[in-house]
Coordinates of C-alpha atoms in Angstrom, one line a residue:
M1 CA 88.4 2.9 -72.2
V2 CA 84.8 1.7 -71.8
I3 CA 82.9 -0.3 -74.1
M4 CA 79.3 0.8 -74.5
N5 CA 76.7 -0.9 -76.1
Q6 CA 75.9 0.9 -79.8
E7 CA 72.2 0.5 -79.1
I8 CA 72.8 2.9 -75.7
K9 CA 74.7 5.2 -77.8
Q10 CA 72.1 6.2 -80.5
L11 CA 69.3 6.3 -77.2
Y12 CA 71.8 8.6 -75.9
A13 CA 71.9 10.7 -78.9
K14 CA 68.1 10.6 -79.5
I15 CA 67.5 12.6 -76.1
E16 CA 70.2 15.1 -76.5
S17 CA 68.2 15.6 -80.1
L18 CA 65.0 16.1 -78.2
E19 CA 66.2 18.5 -75.6
K20 CA 67.4 20.9 -78.2
E21 CA 64.3 20.6 -80.2
N22 CA 62.1 21.6 -77.0
K23 CA 64.4 24.4 -75.8
A24 CA 64.2 26.1 -79.5
L25 CA 60.8 26.2 -79.1
A26 CA 60.6 27.3 -75.7
E27 CA 63.0 30.3 -76.6
S28 CA 61.0 30.8 -79.7
I29 CA 57.6 32.1 -77.4
G30 CA 57.7 35.6 -76.1
D31 CA 56.4 37.7 -73.4
D32 CA 53.6 38.9 -75.2
A33 CA 50.3 37.2 -76.8
P34 CA 51.1 34.4 -79.4
S35 CA 50.5 35.2 -82.5
K36 CA 47.5 33.4 -84.1
N37 CA 50.2 31.8 -86.7
I38 CA 52.3 30.1 -84.5
F39 CA 49.9 29.4 -81.9
A40 CA 47.7 27.0 -84.3
R41 CA 51.0 26.1 -86.3
S42 CA 53.3 24.7 -83.7
K43 CA 54.1 21.2 -83.0
D44 CA 54.0 21.3 -79.3
G45 CA 50.7 21.7 -77.3
I46 CA 50.4 25.2 -75.8
L47 CA 48.1 25.7 -72.8
I48 CA 46.9 29.2 -71.7
F49 CA 45.2 29.1 -67.6
D50 CA 44.8 31.9 -65.2
D51 CA 45.9 32.3 -61.8
N52 CA 43.4 29.6 -60.8
D53 CA 44.5 27.1 -63.2
K54 CA 41.4 27.5 -65.0
I55 CA 42.7 26.7 -69.4
I56 CA 41.6 29.4 -71.1
D57 CA 42.8 28.1 -74.5
V58 CA 44.2 25.5 -75.8
N59 CA 45.7 24.9 -79.1
P60 CA 44.9 22.2 -82.0
S61 CA 48.3 20.0 -81.6
F62 CA 47.7 19.6 -77.7
C63 CA 44.1 18.4 -78.4
E64 CA 45.5 16.0 -80.4
I65 CA 47.6 14.8 -77.8
I66 CA 45.6 13.7 -75.3
N67 CA 43.1 12.6 -77.5
L68 CA 40.4 15.5 -76.5
D69 CA 38.0 18.5 -78.4
R70 CA 38.8 22.1 -77.4
T71 CA 35.3 22.8 -76.0
E72 CA 36.0 19.3 -73.8
L73 CA 39.2 21.5 -72.7
I74 CA 38.4 25.0 -72.3
G75 CA 37.2 25.9 -68.7
R76 CA 38.3 23.2 -66.8
H77 CA 41.2 23.2 -64.6
L78 CA 44.6 21.8 -64.5
A79 CA 43.8 19.8 -61.6
D80 CA 41.1 17.8 -64.2
I81 CA 43.7 16.5 -66.6
V82 CA 46.4 15.6 -64.2
P83 CA 47.0 12.4 -62.1
V84 CA 46.0 12.8 -58.6
N85 CA 49.7 12.1 -57.3
K86 CA 51.1 14.7 -59.6
Q87 CA 49.4 17.2 -58.9
F88 CA 52.1 18.4 -56.2
K89 CA 53.9 20.1 -59.3
L90 CA 50.8 22.4 -60.2
D91 CA 51.4 23.8 -57.1
K92 CA 55.2 24.0 -57.2
Q93 CA 54.7 25.7 -60.5
R94 CA 52.2 28.4 -58.9
E95 CA 54.6 29.0 -56.2
L96 CA 57.8 29.8 -58.4
L97 CA 56.0 31.7 -61.2
K98 CA 55.0 34.1 -58.2
M99 CA 58.9 34.5 -57.9
K100 CA 60.0 34.5 -61.5
D101 CA 58.7 34.7 -64.9
S102 CA 59.0 31.1 -66.3
V103 CA 59.2 28.2 -65.0
R104 CA 60.6 24.5 -66.6
G105 CA 59.5 20.9 -65.6
I106 CA 57.7 17.6 -66.7
L107 CA 54.0 16.9 -66.3
P108 CA 51.8 13.8 -66.5
I109 CA 48.9 14.5 -68.3
H110 CA 45.4 11.8 -68.8
S111 CA 44.7 10.7 -72.6
G112 CA 42.3 8.2 -72.2
K113 CA 43.6 5.3 -70.1
K114 CA 47.4 6.3 -70.8
I115 CA 49.4 9.3 -69.1
V116 CA 51.9 11.2 -71.6
E117 CA 54.4 13.3 -70.4
F118 CA 55.2 16.4 -70.9
D119 CA 58.3 18.5 -71.0
F120 CA 56.8 21.9 -70.2
T121 CA 57.8 25.3 -70.3
T122 CA 55.2 27.9 -68.6
S123 CA 55.8 31.6 -68.5
T124 CA 53.9 34.5 -67.1
L125 CA 51.9 36.7 -70.4
N126 CA 52.3 40.4 -68.8
K127 CA 49.6 42.2 -70.8
S128 CA 46.6 39.8 -69.7
G129 CA 48.0 38.5 -66.4
H130 CA 47.9 34.9 -67.9
Y131 CA 50.3 32.3 -67.9
M132 CA 51.0 29.8 -71.4
S133 CA 52.4 26.2 -71.0
V134 CA 54.4 24.9 -73.7
L135 CA 54.5 21.0 -73.6
R136 CA 56.0 18.6 -75.7
D137 CA 55.3 15.2 -75.7
V138 CA 58.5 13.1 -73.9
T139 CA 56.8 9.9 -73.4
D140 CA 58.9 8.3 -75.6
K141 CA 62.1 10.2 -74.7
R142 CA 61.4 9.1 -70.8
L143 CA 60.6 5.7 -72.5
L144 CA 64.6 5.7 -73.5
E145 CA 65.9 7.4 -70.6
K146 CA 64.7 4.2 -68.7
K147 CA 65.7 2.1 -70.9
V148 CA 69.2 3.6 -71.2
K149 CA 69.2 3.4 -67.6
K150 CA 68.4 -0.2 -67.0
N151 CA 71.2 -0.6 -69.9
E152 CA 73.6 1.1 -67.9
E153 CA 72.6 -0.5 -64.8
L154 CA 73.1 -3.5 -66.9
Y155 CA 75.9 -2.7 -67.7
T156 CA 77.5 -2.1 -64.6
D157 CA 76.5 -5.2 -62.9
L158 CA 77.8 -7.3 -66.1
F159 CA 81.2 -6.0 -66.6
I160 CA 82.1 -3.4 -63.9
E161 CA 81.0 -5.6 -60.9
A162 CA 81.3 -9.1 -62.6
L163 CA 82.9 -11.3 -60.0
D164 CA 84.4 -13.1 -63.1
G165 CA 87.4 -11.7 -65.2
I166 CA 86.1 -10.2 -68.3
I167 CA 88.2 -9.1 -71.0
F168 CA 87.8 -7.3 -74.5
W169 CA 90.7 -7.4 -76.7
R170 CA 90.9 -7.3 -80.9
G171 CA 92.0 -10.0 -83.4
S172 CA 95.5 -9.8 -82.7
G173 CA 94.8 -10.2 -79.2
K174 CA 95.7 -6.7 -77.9
I175 CA 93.8 -6.3 -74.8
I176 CA 91.3 -3.5 -75.2
D177 CA 89.2 -2.9 -72.0
A178 CA 89.2 -4.9 -68.6
N179 CA 87.0 -4.8 -65.6
E180 CA 88.3 -4.7 -62.2
S181 CA 88.2 -8.6 -61.4
A182 CA 90.4 -9.5 -64.3
C183 CA 93.0 -6.9 -63.1
R184 CA 93.1 -8.6 -59.6
I185 CA 93.1 -12.0 -61.2
F186 CA 96.5 -11.0 -63.5
E187 CA 97.7 -9.4 -61.1
C188 CA 98.1 -5.8 -63.2
T189 CA 96.7 -2.7 -63.4
H190 CA 93.9 -1.6 -65.9
D191 CA 96.7 0.7 -67.5
E192 CA 99.1 -1.8 -67.4
L193 CA 96.6 -4.6 -68.6
L194 CA 95.7 -2.4 -71.7
Q195 CA 99.6 -2.8 -72.6
K196 CA 99.4 -6.6 -73.0
R197 CA 98.4 -9.1 -75.3
L198 CA 96.5 -12.1 -73.8
D199 CA 98.9 -14.9 -75.0
D200 CA 101.6 -13.0 -73.2
F201 CA 99.9 -14.6 -70.1
V202 CA 99.5 -18.3 -71.2
Y203 CA 102.0 -20.3 -69.5
E204 CA 102.7 -22.6 -72.5
K205 CA 102.3 -22.5 -76.3
N206 CA 102.5 -26.1 -76.7
Q207 CA 99.9 -28.1 -79.1
R208 CA 97.1 -27.6 -77.0
Y209 CA 97.0 -24.2 -76.3
K210 CA 97.3 -24.1 -80.6
R211 CA 94.4 -26.5 -80.7
I212 CA 92.4 -24.2 -78.5
V213 CA 92.9 -21.7 -80.8
K214 CA 92.1 -22.8 -83.6
N215 CA 89.0 -24.3 -82.7
L216 CA 88.1 -20.9 -81.4
F217 CA 88.1 -19.4 -84.5
D218 CA 86.7 -22.5 -86.0
K219 CA 83.9 -22.2 -83.9
G220 CA 83.8 -18.7 -83.4
G221 CA 83.3 -19.3 -79.6
I222 CA 85.0 -21.6 -77.1
R223 CA 85.0 -22.7 -73.3
D224 CA 88.1 -24.4 -71.8
E225 CA 91.4 -23.7 -69.5
L226 CA 94.6 -23.4 -69.0
F227 CA 97.6 -22.1 -67.3
F228 CA 98.6 -19.0 -67.3
L229 CA 101.6 -16.6 -65.7
M230 CA 101.3 -13.7 -63.9
P231 CA 103.5 -10.7 -63.4
N232 CA 104.7 -11.8 -60.3
G233 CA 105.8 -15.4 -61.4
Q234 CA 102.5 -16.6 -59.9
I235 CA 100.9 -19.6 -62.1
K236 CA 97.3 -19.7 -62.1
S237 CA 95.0 -22.2 -63.5
L238 CA 91.9 -19.9 -65.4
E239 CA 88.6 -20.9 -66.6
F240 CA 87.8 -19.3 -70.0
T241 CA 84.9 -18.4 -72.3
V242 CA 85.3 -16.8 -75.3
K243 CA 82.8 -15.0 -77.7
L244 CA 84.2 -13.8 -81.4
N245 CA 82.8 -10.8 -82.3
S246 CA 80.8 -10.0 -79.3
V247 CA 80.7 -6.3 -78.8
E248 CA 81.1 -3.8 -81.8
G249 CA 83.4 -5.8 -83.5
Y250 CA 85.5 -6.9 -80.3
H251 CA 86.2 -10.5 -78.8
M252 CA 85.3 -11.1 -75.3
T253 CA 87.2 -13.7 -73.0
I254 CA 85.7 -14.4 -69.3
F255 CA 88.3 -15.5 -67.1
R256 CA 87.3 -17.6 -63.6
N257 CA 90.5 -18.1 -61.6
V258 CA 90.0 -22.3 -60.5
S259 CA 93.4 -22.6 -59.0
E260 CA 92.0 -22.8 -55.2
R261 CA 89.4 -25.4 -56.7
H262 CA 92.2 -27.4 -58.6
R263 CA 93.6 -27.2 -54.8
M264 CA 90.6 -28.0 -52.8
E265 CA 90.1 -31.2 -55.4
K266 CA 93.1 -32.5 -54.8
E267 CA 93.4 -32.1 -51.1
L268 CA 90.0 -33.6 -51.3
R269 CA 91.3 -36.7 -53.4
E270 CA 93.9 -36.9 -51.1
S271 CA 92.3 -37.2 -48.3
E272 CA 89.5 -39.6 -49.4
L273 CA 92.5 -41.7 -50.6
K274 CA 94.3 -41.5 -47.1
F275 CA 90.8 -42.6 -45.4
R276 CA 90.5 -45.4 -48.3
R277 CA 94.2 -47.0 -47.3
I278 CA 92.9 -46.4 -43.7
F279 CA 89.7 -48.0 -44.1
E280 CA 91.0 -50.7 -46.2
G281 CA 93.9 -51.5 -44.0
A282 CA 92.6 -51.4 -40.8
L283 CA 93.2 -54.8 -38.4
E284 CA 89.5 -54.3 -37.1
G285 CA 85.6 -54.5 -39.1
I286 CA 84.4 -51.0 -40.4
L287 CA 81.2 -50.5 -41.1
L288 CA 79.8 -47.5 -42.8
W289 CA 75.4 -47.3 -42.6
N290 CA 72.9 -44.2 -43.1
D291 CA 70.2 -43.2 -41.2
Q292 CA 68.0 -45.8 -42.0
F293 CA 70.5 -48.1 -40.8
Q294 CA 71.4 -49.9 -44.2
I295 CA 75.2 -50.5 -45.0
V296 CA 76.9 -48.4 -46.9
D297 CA 80.6 -49.8 -47.1
I298 CA 82.5 -52.2 -44.8
N299 CA 86.1 -52.5 -45.3
Q300 CA 88.2 -56.1 -46.0
S301 CA 88.6 -57.1 -42.8
G302 CA 85.0 -57.0 -41.7
Q303 CA 83.9 -59.1 -44.9
R304 CA 87.2 -61.7 -43.7
M305 CA 85.4 -62.0 -40.3
L306 CA 81.7 -61.9 -41.7
Q307 CA 82.7 -64.4 -44.3
M308 CA 80.5 -62.1 -46.5
S309 CA 81.7 -60.1 -49.5
K310 CA 80.9 -56.2 -50.2
D311 CA 78.1 -57.4 -52.4
E312 CA 75.8 -59.3 -50.2
L313 CA 76.2 -56.4 -47.2
I314 CA 75.6 -53.1 -49.5
G315 CA 71.8 -52.3 -48.4
V316 CA 71.0 -54.8 -46.3
S317 CA 69.6 -53.5 -42.9
L318 CA 71.4 -53.6 -39.6
H319 CA 68.0 -54.1 -37.7
S320 CA 68.1 -57.4 -40.1
I321 CA 71.8 -58.8 -39.4
L322 CA 71.7 -58.4 -35.7
N323 CA 67.6 -60.0 -35.7
D324 CA 69.9 -62.6 -37.0
C325 CA 72.2 -62.8 -34.2
N326 CA 69.3 -63.3 -31.6
I327 CA 69.5 -60.2 -30.7
T328 CA 66.6 -59.1 -28.8
N329 CA 64.1 -56.4 -30.1
D330 CA 64.6 -54.7 -26.5
E331 CA 68.7 -54.8 -27.0
L332 CA 68.1 -53.7 -30.1
N333 CA 65.8 -50.8 -28.7
Q334 CA 68.8 -49.9 -26.1
Q335 CA 71.7 -49.8 -28.9
I336 CA 69.8 -47.6 -30.9
N337 CA 68.6 -45.2 -28.2
S338 CA 72.1 -44.8 -26.9
I339 CA 73.0 -43.8 -30.0
K340 CA 70.8 -41.2 -30.1
N341 CA 71.3 -39.8 -26.6
D342 CA 75.2 -40.3 -26.5
G343 CA 76.2 -39.9 -30.4
Q344 CA 77.6 -43.8 -29.2
S345 CA 77.3 -47.2 -27.9
D346 CA 79.5 -50.6 -27.0
G347 CA 78.5 -54.3 -26.6
S348 CA 79.2 -57.7 -27.5
L349 CA 77.8 -60.6 -29.8
S350 CA 78.1 -63.7 -31.0
I351 CA 77.2 -64.3 -34.7
T352 CA 76.8 -67.9 -36.2
L353 CA 78.6 -67.8 -39.7
K354 CA 77.4 -69.7 -43.3
S355 CA 80.5 -72.2 -42.1
G356 CA 78.3 -72.7 -39.0
R357 CA 81.4 -71.9 -36.7
K358 CA 80.0 -69.6 -33.8
K359 CA 82.1 -66.2 -33.5
Y360 CA 82.2 -63.3 -31.0
F361 CA 82.4 -59.8 -31.4
E362 CA 83.1 -56.8 -30.0
F363 CA 81.9 -53.9 -31.3
S364 CA 81.2 -49.8 -31.1
N365 CA 79.0 -47.4 -32.6
K366 CA 79.4 -43.9 -33.5
H367 CA 76.3 -41.8 -34.8
N368 CA 77.0 -39.3 -37.7
V369 CA 80.7 -39.3 -38.0
F370 CA 80.4 -37.6 -41.7
S371 CA 78.4 -36.8 -44.6
N372 CA 75.4 -38.4 -42.5
L373 CA 77.0 -42.0 -42.2
S374 CA 77.5 -43.4 -39.3
M375 CA 79.7 -45.8 -38.5
T376 CA 80.2 -49.5 -36.4
T377 CA 83.7 -50.7 -35.6
F378 CA 84.0 -54.4 -34.5
K379 CA 86.8 -57.2 -33.9
D380 CA 86.6 -60.6 -33.7
I381 CA 87.3 -61.5 -29.8
T382 CA 86.7 -65.0 -30.2
E383 CA 90.6 -66.6 -29.9
K384 CA 90.6 -64.1 -27.1
L385 CA 87.8 -66.0 -25.0
E386 CA 88.9 -69.2 -25.9
M387 CA 92.1 -68.4 -24.5
E388 CA 90.4 -66.8 -21.4
E389 CA 88.7 -70.0 -21.0
Q390 CA 91.6 -72.3 -22.0
L391 CA 93.5 -70.2 -18.7
R392 CA 90.8 -70.9 -16.9
K393 CA 90.4 -74.7 -17.3
S394 CA 94.3 -74.7 -16.5
D395 CA 94.4 -73.1 -13.8
T396 CA 90.9 -75.6 -12.6
L397 CA 93.2 -78.6 -13.6
N398 CA 96.1 -77.2 -12.2
V399 CA 94.7 -77.1 -8.5
I400 CA 92.9 -80.4 -9.4
G401 CA 96.0 -82.1 -10.4
E402 CA 97.5 -81.1 -6.7
L403 CA 94.6 -82.1 -5.0
A404 CA 94.0 -85.2 -7.0
A405 CA 97.8 -86.1 -6.2
G406 CA 97.1 -85.6 -2.4
I407 CA 93.9 -87.9 -2.8
A408 CA 95.5 -90.4 -4.3
H409 CA 98.2 -90.9 -2.2
E410 CA 96.0 -90.9 1.1
I411 CA 93.1 -93.7 -0.9
R412 CA 95.4 -95.9 -2.1
N413 CA 97.2 -96.8 0.8
P414 CA 94.2 -97.8 2.9
M415 CA 92.9 -99.2 -0.4
T416 CA 95.1 -101.7 -0.7
A417 CA 94.7 -102.5 2.5
L418 CA 90.9 -103.4 2.0
K419 CA 91.2 -105.4 -1.0
G420 CA 94.4 -107.5 0.6
F421 CA 91.8 -108.4 3.3
I422 CA 88.8 -109.0 1.3
Q423 CA 90.7 -111.4 -1.0
L424 CA 91.7 -113.1 1.9
L425 CA 88.0 -113.1 3.3
E426 CA 87.1 -114.2 0.0
D427 CA 86.9 -118.0 0.7
S428 CA 85.9 -117.9 4.1
I429 CA 82.3 -115.9 2.9
E430 CA 79.1 -117.3 3.6
E431 CA 77.0 -118.3 0.8
D432 CA 74.6 -115.9 2.2
H433 CA 77.0 -113.4 2.6
S434 CA 78.1 -113.6 -0.7
M435 CA 75.8 -110.8 -2.6
Y436 CA 77.3 -108.1 0.7
F437 CA 81.1 -109.7 -0.4
N438 CA 79.9 -108.9 -4.5
V439 CA 79.0 -105.3 -3.6
I440 CA 82.0 -104.4 -1.7
T441 CA 84.6 -105.8 -4.6
T442 CA 82.3 -103.7 -7.3
E443 CA 82.6 -100.4 -5.2
L444 CA 86.4 -100.9 -4.5
S445 CA 86.9 -100.9 -8.2
R446 CA 85.0 -98.2 -8.9
I447 CA 87.5 -96.4 -6.1
D448 CA 90.3 -97.8 -7.7
S449 CA 89.4 -96.5 -11.4
I450 CA 88.4 -92.8 -9.6
I451 CA 92.2 -92.9 -8.1
N452 CA 93.7 -93.7 -11.8
E453 CA 91.9 -90.9 -13.3
F454 CA 93.1 -88.9 -10.4
L455 CA 96.3 -89.7 -11.4
I456 CA 96.3 -89.2 -15.1
L457 CA 95.1 -85.4 -14.1
A458 CA 97.5 -85.4 -11.1
K459 CA 100.6 -85.9 -13.4
P460 CA 102.0 -86.2 -17.0
Q461 CA 101.8 -89.7 -18.1
A462 CA 104.7 -91.2 -20.3
V463 CA 103.2 -92.1 -23.5
K464 CA 104.5 -92.7 -26.7
F465 CA 102.8 -91.6 -29.8
V466 CA 102.8 -93.9 -32.8
Q467 CA 101.1 -94.4 -36.0
K468 CA 98.0 -96.2 -35.9
D469 CA 94.5 -97.2 -37.9
I470 CA 92.0 -95.3 -35.9
A471 CA 89.4 -97.7 -37.2
Q472 CA 91.1 -100.6 -35.9
I473 CA 91.1 -98.8 -32.1
M474 CA 87.7 -98.4 -32.8
K475 CA 86.7 -101.9 -33.5
E476 CA 89.0 -103.0 -31.0
T477 CA 86.6 -100.4 -28.3
V478 CA 83.4 -101.3 -29.7
E479 CA 84.1 -105.5 -29.6
L480 CA 85.5 -104.5 -25.7
L481 CA 81.7 -102.8 -24.9
S482 CA 79.8 -104.9 -27.3
A483 CA 78.8 -107.2 -24.2
Q484 CA 77.6 -104.0 -21.5
A485 CA 75.5 -102.8 -25.0
V486 CA 73.8 -105.6 -25.3
L487 CA 73.0 -106.2 -21.4
H488 CA 71.2 -102.4 -22.0
N489 CA 69.7 -103.3 -25.5
V490 CA 71.8 -101.0 -27.4
Q491 CA 73.3 -102.2 -31.0
F492 CA 75.8 -100.3 -32.9
R493 CA 76.1 -99.3 -36.5
I494 CA 79.5 -98.5 -37.8
Y495 CA 80.7 -96.4 -40.8
Y496 CA 83.9 -96.6 -41.8
E497 CA 85.3 -95.0 -44.6
K498 CA 88.3 -96.9 -46.5
E499 CA 91.9 -96.5 -46.7
L500 CA 91.9 -93.9 -44.1
P501 CA 95.2 -92.2 -43.2
L502 CA 97.0 -93.4 -40.3
V503 CA 96.9 -91.0 -36.9
F504 CA 99.8 -90.2 -34.6
C505 CA 98.1 -91.1 -31.3
E506 CA 99.1 -93.2 -27.5
P507 CA 96.5 -96.0 -28.8
N508 CA 95.6 -96.7 -24.9
Q509 CA 95.0 -93.0 -24.5
M510 CA 92.7 -93.0 -27.1
K511 CA 90.8 -96.1 -26.7
K512 CA 89.6 -94.6 -23.5
V513 CA 88.7 -91.5 -24.8
F514 CA 85.7 -94.2 -27.3
I515 CA 85.3 -95.9 -23.8
N516 CA 84.4 -92.6 -22.1
I517 CA 81.9 -91.3 -24.7
I518 CA 80.5 -95.0 -25.7
K519 CA 79.9 -95.7 -22.2
N520 CA 78.3 -92.5 -21.5
A521 CA 76.0 -93.2 -25.0
I522 CA 74.9 -96.3 -23.2
E523 CA 74.0 -95.1 -20.1
V524 CA 72.0 -92.3 -21.8
M525 CA 69.5 -94.6 -23.5
P526 CA 68.3 -96.9 -20.8
K527 CA 65.4 -98.5 -22.9
G528 CA 68.1 -99.2 -25.5
G529 CA 68.7 -98.2 -29.0
Y530 CA 71.2 -97.6 -31.7
I531 CA 74.5 -95.8 -31.6
T532 CA 76.0 -94.8 -34.6
V533 CA 79.9 -94.5 -35.0
S534 CA 81.6 -93.4 -37.9
L535 CA 84.7 -92.8 -39.2
Q536 CA 85.9 -90.3 -42.8
A537 CA 88.6 -88.6 -44.1
C538 CA 88.0 -84.5 -43.6
G539 CA 89.5 -81.2 -45.0
D540 CA 92.1 -79.8 -43.0
N541 CA 94.1 -82.9 -43.2
K542 CA 91.9 -84.6 -40.3
V543 CA 90.3 -87.8 -39.5
K544 CA 86.5 -87.1 -38.2
V545 CA 85.2 -89.4 -35.7
S546 CA 81.2 -89.0 -34.9
I547 CA 79.5 -91.3 -31.6
R548 CA 75.6 -90.3 -32.2
D549 CA 73.4 -92.0 -29.5
E550 CA 69.9 -91.9 -29.2
G551 CA 69.8 -90.7 -25.7
S552 CA 67.5 -87.4 -24.6
G553 CA 69.7 -84.7 -25.6
I554 CA 71.9 -82.3 -23.7
P555 CA 70.2 -78.5 -23.7
G556 CA 72.9 -75.6 -25.1
H557 CA 73.3 -74.0 -21.8
K558 CA 74.8 -77.5 -20.1
I559 CA 77.4 -78.6 -24.3
K560 CA 79.4 -75.5 -23.1
K561 CA 80.4 -77.2 -19.8
L562 CA 81.1 -80.6 -20.8
G563 CA 84.6 -81.3 -19.9
E564 CA 84.7 -78.9 -16.7
P565 CA 86.3 -80.6 -13.5
F566 CA 83.1 -82.3 -11.6
Y567 CA 80.2 -81.2 -14.1
T568 CA 78.1 -83.9 -15.0
T569 CA 74.6 -84.7 -16.7
K570 CA 74.8 -88.0 -14.7
E571 CA 73.1 -88.9 -11.3
R572 CA 76.4 -90.8 -9.7
G573 CA 78.6 -89.1 -12.1
T574 CA 81.8 -87.4 -11.3
G575 CA 82.4 -85.4 -14.8
L576 CA 86.4 -86.6 -14.4
G577 CA 85.6 -89.4 -17.6
L578 CA 84.7 -86.3 -20.1
M579 CA 87.3 -84.3 -18.4
V580 CA 90.1 -86.9 -19.1
T581 CA 88.7 -87.4 -22.6
Y582 CA 88.8 -83.6 -23.4
K583 CA 92.5 -83.7 -21.7
I584 CA 93.6 -86.5 -23.9
I585 CA 91.9 -85.1 -27.4
E586 CA 93.9 -81.5 -26.7
E587 CA 97.1 -83.6 -25.9
H588 CA 96.6 -84.7 -29.2
K589 CA 95.8 -81.7 -30.8
G590 CA 92.8 -82.3 -31.8
T591 CA 89.3 -80.7 -31.1
I592 CA 85.6 -82.2 -29.6
E593 CA 82.7 -80.3 -31.0
V594 CA 79.3 -81.5 -29.7
E595 CA 75.7 -81.1 -31.4
S596 CA 72.4 -82.0 -29.2
K597 CA 69.2 -81.9 -30.0
L598 CA 66.7 -82.7 -26.7
G599 CA 64.7 -85.6 -26.9
K600 CA 66.6 -86.9 -30.3
G601 CA 70.2 -87.3 -28.8
T602 CA 73.7 -86.6 -29.5
V603 CA 76.1 -86.4 -31.0
F604 CA 80.4 -86.0 -30.1
H605 CA 82.8 -84.6 -33.3
I606 CA 86.6 -85.6 -32.7
Y607 CA 88.7 -83.9 -34.8
L608 CA 92.5 -85.9 -35.1
P609 CA 95.5 -84.6 -37.5
Y610 CA 96.3 -87.2 -39.5
I611 CA 99.8 -88.2 -41.0
K612 CA 100.6 -87.0 -44.6
K613 CA 101.6 -89.5 -47.2
A614 CA 104.6 -88.6 -49.4
G615 CA 103.7 -86.5 -52.0
E616 CA 101.1 -84.9 -50.4
Q617 CA 101.2 -80.7 -50.7

């Protein structure tokens, strides 16, 4: 059963009526010459013409229909009143009249600026040899036919060929009609569907279903979604739109299967959840950025490594971050070209964090990973580089230790003999040669000092760590070096924080550290100046010792090499003093940081762990 629109049915009925009337009129005209009564009173147009299509006579109805006088028509040819593109119908009519007595068809005729369409029947008049056409105005009929055809096409598009399922049903829920899509959705044939009620397919007639039904009859229409059970046992999620009294008193429901959409949405949510878990749980830092190089997202590891929150980074340009990291424009352009040409790039860079600490990172860029987003992964390799540096230094120290032990052993024996003979000669040295004797004695003492430093490197020292006041050790060191400072026009500025915690250390070694650094500070100020010494407690349970000079400063590339074997910034230095200093601080679980500005001076910061007091966390 096909539901038809009432208007379509009315159009069909009117067309059938017009066709019956036209047929009756055509049959009322005989083969003989038409009677004047019929000719004059006929509602249809009558036109008589000869075998050259020349008009002989027309009745009043025809003149009225096309808005022309009889005198304007008689003597003219049919081609004069028929549109040029339709005159082939006149030729066809002549051919057919030679073979049979009558011809029927549709002929358009000019009526002023309009075109009137006529349903015509042309017959041969036997006595005169002329032809007579009975013409009925079917312009409205043709418009109705076109409208009916258009409505039929619309009906076909909207109902029969619709991709969505459409079902018409009565108030009881009984299905009256359904299209092919509805049959596919409900896994039924058309006949099987007509035996069902809509609620037969509802999976659960729970409170939500009852609420939907109530809203439908209250509002006259509704759009919602429910689970429906198919005859084959399959459960489908269907989205539906219901309109009551839609066509001829029947209700209409349009169904769409959204089960696949729900499945895809579920998979998408699960996929997004997996990505988010991997993204947030990754040990490496991950940055997502768009085509404008703006940061779109960053995971927790990345925030922790950069010591910046997501809010501080999202929307920020990668260019600005890299420029802050002292990346040159050439290096930046090289990275961008690698990403564009190869789809990825790798490298390493150093970043100074908010805390002031410098960190080193390895990174890898991948272009257009998904949704026009690119990804940068990075990891902190600071500890790795520091460990490699420590291993390198340790290997160097091992070699130097073995070399130092041999050198110290070989030099110390002749040194002992030299010192002994020099002391024997001391009383017999003439006054004129006393300067030479002093030089020899001083240089022998210097050699002995170097040998002692070699021995510290050569083998572990038997030291005893005790709790000691670091301020007291510093005071003794300053007093010891005061005389040397005065000779070089150097003065001390001392700032000791009160009640500093005790430090677990070896006092003599700690004093040696302070002596080495302060002596270096005195030597780098040949014109005199101030040495500032400060002691204070800082975070992480450490005591901070700062020794600042007013020398010429140390270039940045040289600061990194301080403490390496035989590296020194002094003309006659050996580099062993600072190397021993770094080794002692390392054995005390402390660290040394050096700051320097050219022309302004250098400051050594020594951080030493202290003993916690009872009750401290």
